[in-house]
XYZ file of C-alpha atoms in Angstrom:
238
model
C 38.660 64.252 4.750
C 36.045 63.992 7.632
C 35.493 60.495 8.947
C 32.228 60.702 9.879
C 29.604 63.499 8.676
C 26.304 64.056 9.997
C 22.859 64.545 7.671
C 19.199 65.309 8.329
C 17.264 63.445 5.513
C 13.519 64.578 4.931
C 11.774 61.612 4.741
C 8.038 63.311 4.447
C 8.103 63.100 0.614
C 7.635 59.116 1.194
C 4.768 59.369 3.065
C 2.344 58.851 0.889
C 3.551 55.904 -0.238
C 5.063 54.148 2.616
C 4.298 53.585 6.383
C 7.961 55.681 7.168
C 8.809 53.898 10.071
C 8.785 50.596 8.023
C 11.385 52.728 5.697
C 13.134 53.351 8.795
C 13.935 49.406 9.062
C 14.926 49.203 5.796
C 17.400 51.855 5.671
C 18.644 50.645 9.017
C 19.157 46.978 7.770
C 20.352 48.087 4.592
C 22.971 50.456 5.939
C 24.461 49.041 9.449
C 27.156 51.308 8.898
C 25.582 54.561 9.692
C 23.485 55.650 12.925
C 20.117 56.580 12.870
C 18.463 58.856 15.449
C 14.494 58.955 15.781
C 12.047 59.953 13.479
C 10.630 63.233 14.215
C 6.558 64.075 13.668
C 7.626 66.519 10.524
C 9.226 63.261 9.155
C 13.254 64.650 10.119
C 15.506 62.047 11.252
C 19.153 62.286 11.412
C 21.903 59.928 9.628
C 25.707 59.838 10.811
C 28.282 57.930 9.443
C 31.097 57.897 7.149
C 30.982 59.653 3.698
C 30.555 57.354 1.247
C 27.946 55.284 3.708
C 26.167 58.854 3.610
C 25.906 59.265 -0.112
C 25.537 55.409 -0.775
C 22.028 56.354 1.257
C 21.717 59.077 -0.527
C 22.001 56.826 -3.998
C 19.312 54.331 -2.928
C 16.759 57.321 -1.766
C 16.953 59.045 -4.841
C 16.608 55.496 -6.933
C 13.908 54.762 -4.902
C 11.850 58.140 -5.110
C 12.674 57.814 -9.014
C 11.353 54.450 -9.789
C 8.167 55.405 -7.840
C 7.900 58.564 -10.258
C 8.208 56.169 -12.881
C 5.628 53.563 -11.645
C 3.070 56.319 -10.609
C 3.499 57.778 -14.256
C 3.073 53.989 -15.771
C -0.571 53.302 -13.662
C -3.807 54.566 -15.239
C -5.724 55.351 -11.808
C -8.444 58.261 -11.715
C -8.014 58.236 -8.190
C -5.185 60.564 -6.361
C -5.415 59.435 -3.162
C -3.507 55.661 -3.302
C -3.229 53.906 0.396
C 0.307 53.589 2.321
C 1.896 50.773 0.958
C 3.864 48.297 3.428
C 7.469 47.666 2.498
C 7.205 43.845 2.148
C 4.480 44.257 -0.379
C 6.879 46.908 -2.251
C 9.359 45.199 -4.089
C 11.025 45.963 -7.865
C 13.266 43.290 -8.537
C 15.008 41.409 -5.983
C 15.901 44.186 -3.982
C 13.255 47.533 -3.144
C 14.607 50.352 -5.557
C 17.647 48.954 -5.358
C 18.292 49.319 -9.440
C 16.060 50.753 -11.883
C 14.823 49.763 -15.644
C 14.217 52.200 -18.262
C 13.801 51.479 -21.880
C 17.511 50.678 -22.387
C 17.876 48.227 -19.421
C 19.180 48.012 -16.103
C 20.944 51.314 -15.109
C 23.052 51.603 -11.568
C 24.266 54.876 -10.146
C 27.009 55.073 -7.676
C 28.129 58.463 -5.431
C 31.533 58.703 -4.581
C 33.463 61.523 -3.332
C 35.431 63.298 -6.463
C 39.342 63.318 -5.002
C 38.506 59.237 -4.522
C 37.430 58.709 -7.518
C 40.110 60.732 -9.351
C 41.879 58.079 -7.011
C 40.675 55.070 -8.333
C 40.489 56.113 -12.270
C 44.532 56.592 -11.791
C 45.545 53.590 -9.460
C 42.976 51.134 -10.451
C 41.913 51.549 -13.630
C 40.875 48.167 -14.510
C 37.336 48.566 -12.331
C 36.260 50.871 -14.743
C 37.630 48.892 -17.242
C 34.743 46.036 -18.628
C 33.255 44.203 -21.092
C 31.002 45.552 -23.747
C 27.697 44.735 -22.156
C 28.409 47.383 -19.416
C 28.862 50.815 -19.852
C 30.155 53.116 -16.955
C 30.324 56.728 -17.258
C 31.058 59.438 -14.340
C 29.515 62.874 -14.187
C 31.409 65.412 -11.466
C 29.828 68.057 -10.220
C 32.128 69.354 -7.515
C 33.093 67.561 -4.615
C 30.890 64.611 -5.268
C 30.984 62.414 -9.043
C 28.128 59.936 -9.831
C 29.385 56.640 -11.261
C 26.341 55.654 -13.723
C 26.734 51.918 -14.542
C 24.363 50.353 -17.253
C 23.806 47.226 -19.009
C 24.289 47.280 -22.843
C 24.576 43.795 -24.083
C 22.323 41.945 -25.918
C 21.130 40.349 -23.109
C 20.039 41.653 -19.478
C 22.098 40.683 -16.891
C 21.283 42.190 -13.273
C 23.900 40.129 -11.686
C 26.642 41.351 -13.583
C 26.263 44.853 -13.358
C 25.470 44.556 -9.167
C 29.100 42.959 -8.944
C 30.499 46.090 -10.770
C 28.571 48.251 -8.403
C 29.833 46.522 -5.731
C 33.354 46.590 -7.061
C 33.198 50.304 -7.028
C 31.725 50.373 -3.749
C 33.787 48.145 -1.465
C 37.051 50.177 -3.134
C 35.826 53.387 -2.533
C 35.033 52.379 1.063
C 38.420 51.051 1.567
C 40.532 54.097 -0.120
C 38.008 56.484 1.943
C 39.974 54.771 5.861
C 43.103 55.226 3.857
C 43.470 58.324 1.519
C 44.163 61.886 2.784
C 44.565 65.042 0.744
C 47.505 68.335 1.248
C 46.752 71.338 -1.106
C 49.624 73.535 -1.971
C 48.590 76.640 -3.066
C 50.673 79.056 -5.371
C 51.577 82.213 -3.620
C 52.421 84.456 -6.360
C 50.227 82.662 -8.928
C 52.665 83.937 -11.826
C 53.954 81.455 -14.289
C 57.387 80.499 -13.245
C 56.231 79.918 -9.413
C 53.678 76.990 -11.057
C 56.313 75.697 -13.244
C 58.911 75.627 -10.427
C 56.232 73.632 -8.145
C 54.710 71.168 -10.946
C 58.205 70.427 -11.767
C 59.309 69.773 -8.112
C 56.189 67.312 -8.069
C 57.015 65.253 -11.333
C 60.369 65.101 -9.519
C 59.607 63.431 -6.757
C 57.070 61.301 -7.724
C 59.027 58.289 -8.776
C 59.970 58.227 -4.674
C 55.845 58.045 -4.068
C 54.394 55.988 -6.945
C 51.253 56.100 -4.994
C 50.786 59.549 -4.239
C 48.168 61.262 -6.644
C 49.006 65.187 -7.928
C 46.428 67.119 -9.309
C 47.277 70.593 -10.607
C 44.720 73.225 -10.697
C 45.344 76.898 -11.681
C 45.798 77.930 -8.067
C 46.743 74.811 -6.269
C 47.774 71.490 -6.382
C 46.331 68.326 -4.720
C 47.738 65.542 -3.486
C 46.472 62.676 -2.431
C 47.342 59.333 -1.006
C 48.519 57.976 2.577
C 48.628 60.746 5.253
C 51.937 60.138 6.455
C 53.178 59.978 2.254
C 51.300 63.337 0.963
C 52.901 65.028 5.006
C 56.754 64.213 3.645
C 55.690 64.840 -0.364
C 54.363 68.177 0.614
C 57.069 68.909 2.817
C 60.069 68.292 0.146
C 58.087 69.818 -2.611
C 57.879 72.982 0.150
C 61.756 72.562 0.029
């Protein structure tokens, strides 16, 4: 688990439809966590932060470049060439981008890094667990796992499905300064060697309710505390 990762975002695709450096501001107020170096002339600028501040930027970027998509497809204008528009005159909502509509209602996407959220669904369930006017599903593709959540009640409530978001968020933020991962891998990768290893995990566990094991065909995962998974991985060695 790195604890801070560095990106270079590409923010020419916005130019045509904001003054960038304005977009600068925003992202900086928006995310204080992460460190912004300058924007370069080919519209490069570097991010550095944690992980999940990364992706969380990520998250809003790609909302935002969608719901212009969206609004671009929605106006009837013969003319291609639309002027720069300033951020404080760009707003959807109460926040820019910061949610989208779509014909079933208000739809929130969260990234989070796949061993946390593996995580989170074990040890606390009941923030994916809600009523039946939100619906949250996850979609993993690797090492990261998008958190969709969507309103589908009767009614549309914005503020209720922001506080799940943020739920999600502020937990993931907190495991990510906590949680370290140990892979074991199997050696011979014959049958018995797994069984001998999967057993010697289920063993233990009771003596680390809040260590997380994962078994794969090759390896196992485990995750929790770093000084937990160091002794777990060390007796299950044994």
């Amino acid at each position: 688990v790195f604890s801070s990762v560095t990106s270079v975002l590409n923010m020419s695709i916005f130019k045509d439809q904001f003054v960038l450096e304005d977009l600068i501001q925003e992202l900086k107020k928006k995310s204080t966590a992460l460190s912004f170096g300058p924007l370069q002339s080919n519209g490069h600028i570097s991010v550095q932060g944690s992980f999940p501040a990364i992706k969380l930027l990520r998250d809003f970027l790609l909302l935002k470049a969608k719901s212009l998509s969206e609004k671009d497809k929605r106006e009837d204008s013969k003319s291609h060439q639309r002027p720069k528009r300033r951020l404080q005159q760009h707003r959807l909502g109460t926040e820019t981008s910061n949610f989208v509509y779509d014909a079933d209602g208000e739809k929130q996407a969260v990234v989070l890094d796949t061993d946390t959220y593996h995580y989170m669904k074990y040890f606390f369930p009941r923030i994916f667990l809600v009523n039946d006017d939100v619906v949250i599903s996850g979609i993993t593709d690797g090492d990261i796992t998008t958190v969709y959540i969507e309103n589908a009640g009767s009614r549309s409530d914005a503020g209720q499905v922001l506080r799940v978001k943020e739920k999600i968020e502020n937990q993931s933020i907190e495991l990510h300064n906590t949680l370290r991962k140990e892979r074991i891998y199997f050696v011979e990768h014959i049958r018995n060697e797994k069984q001998r290893y999967k057993w010697a995990c289920e063993s233990l566990k009771p003596r680390y309710p809040y260590v997380l094991i994962i078994p794969y065909d090759t390896h196992i995962d485990v995750i929790g505390k770093s000084s937990e998974i160091f002794e777990f991985t060390k007796e299950v060695s044994n």
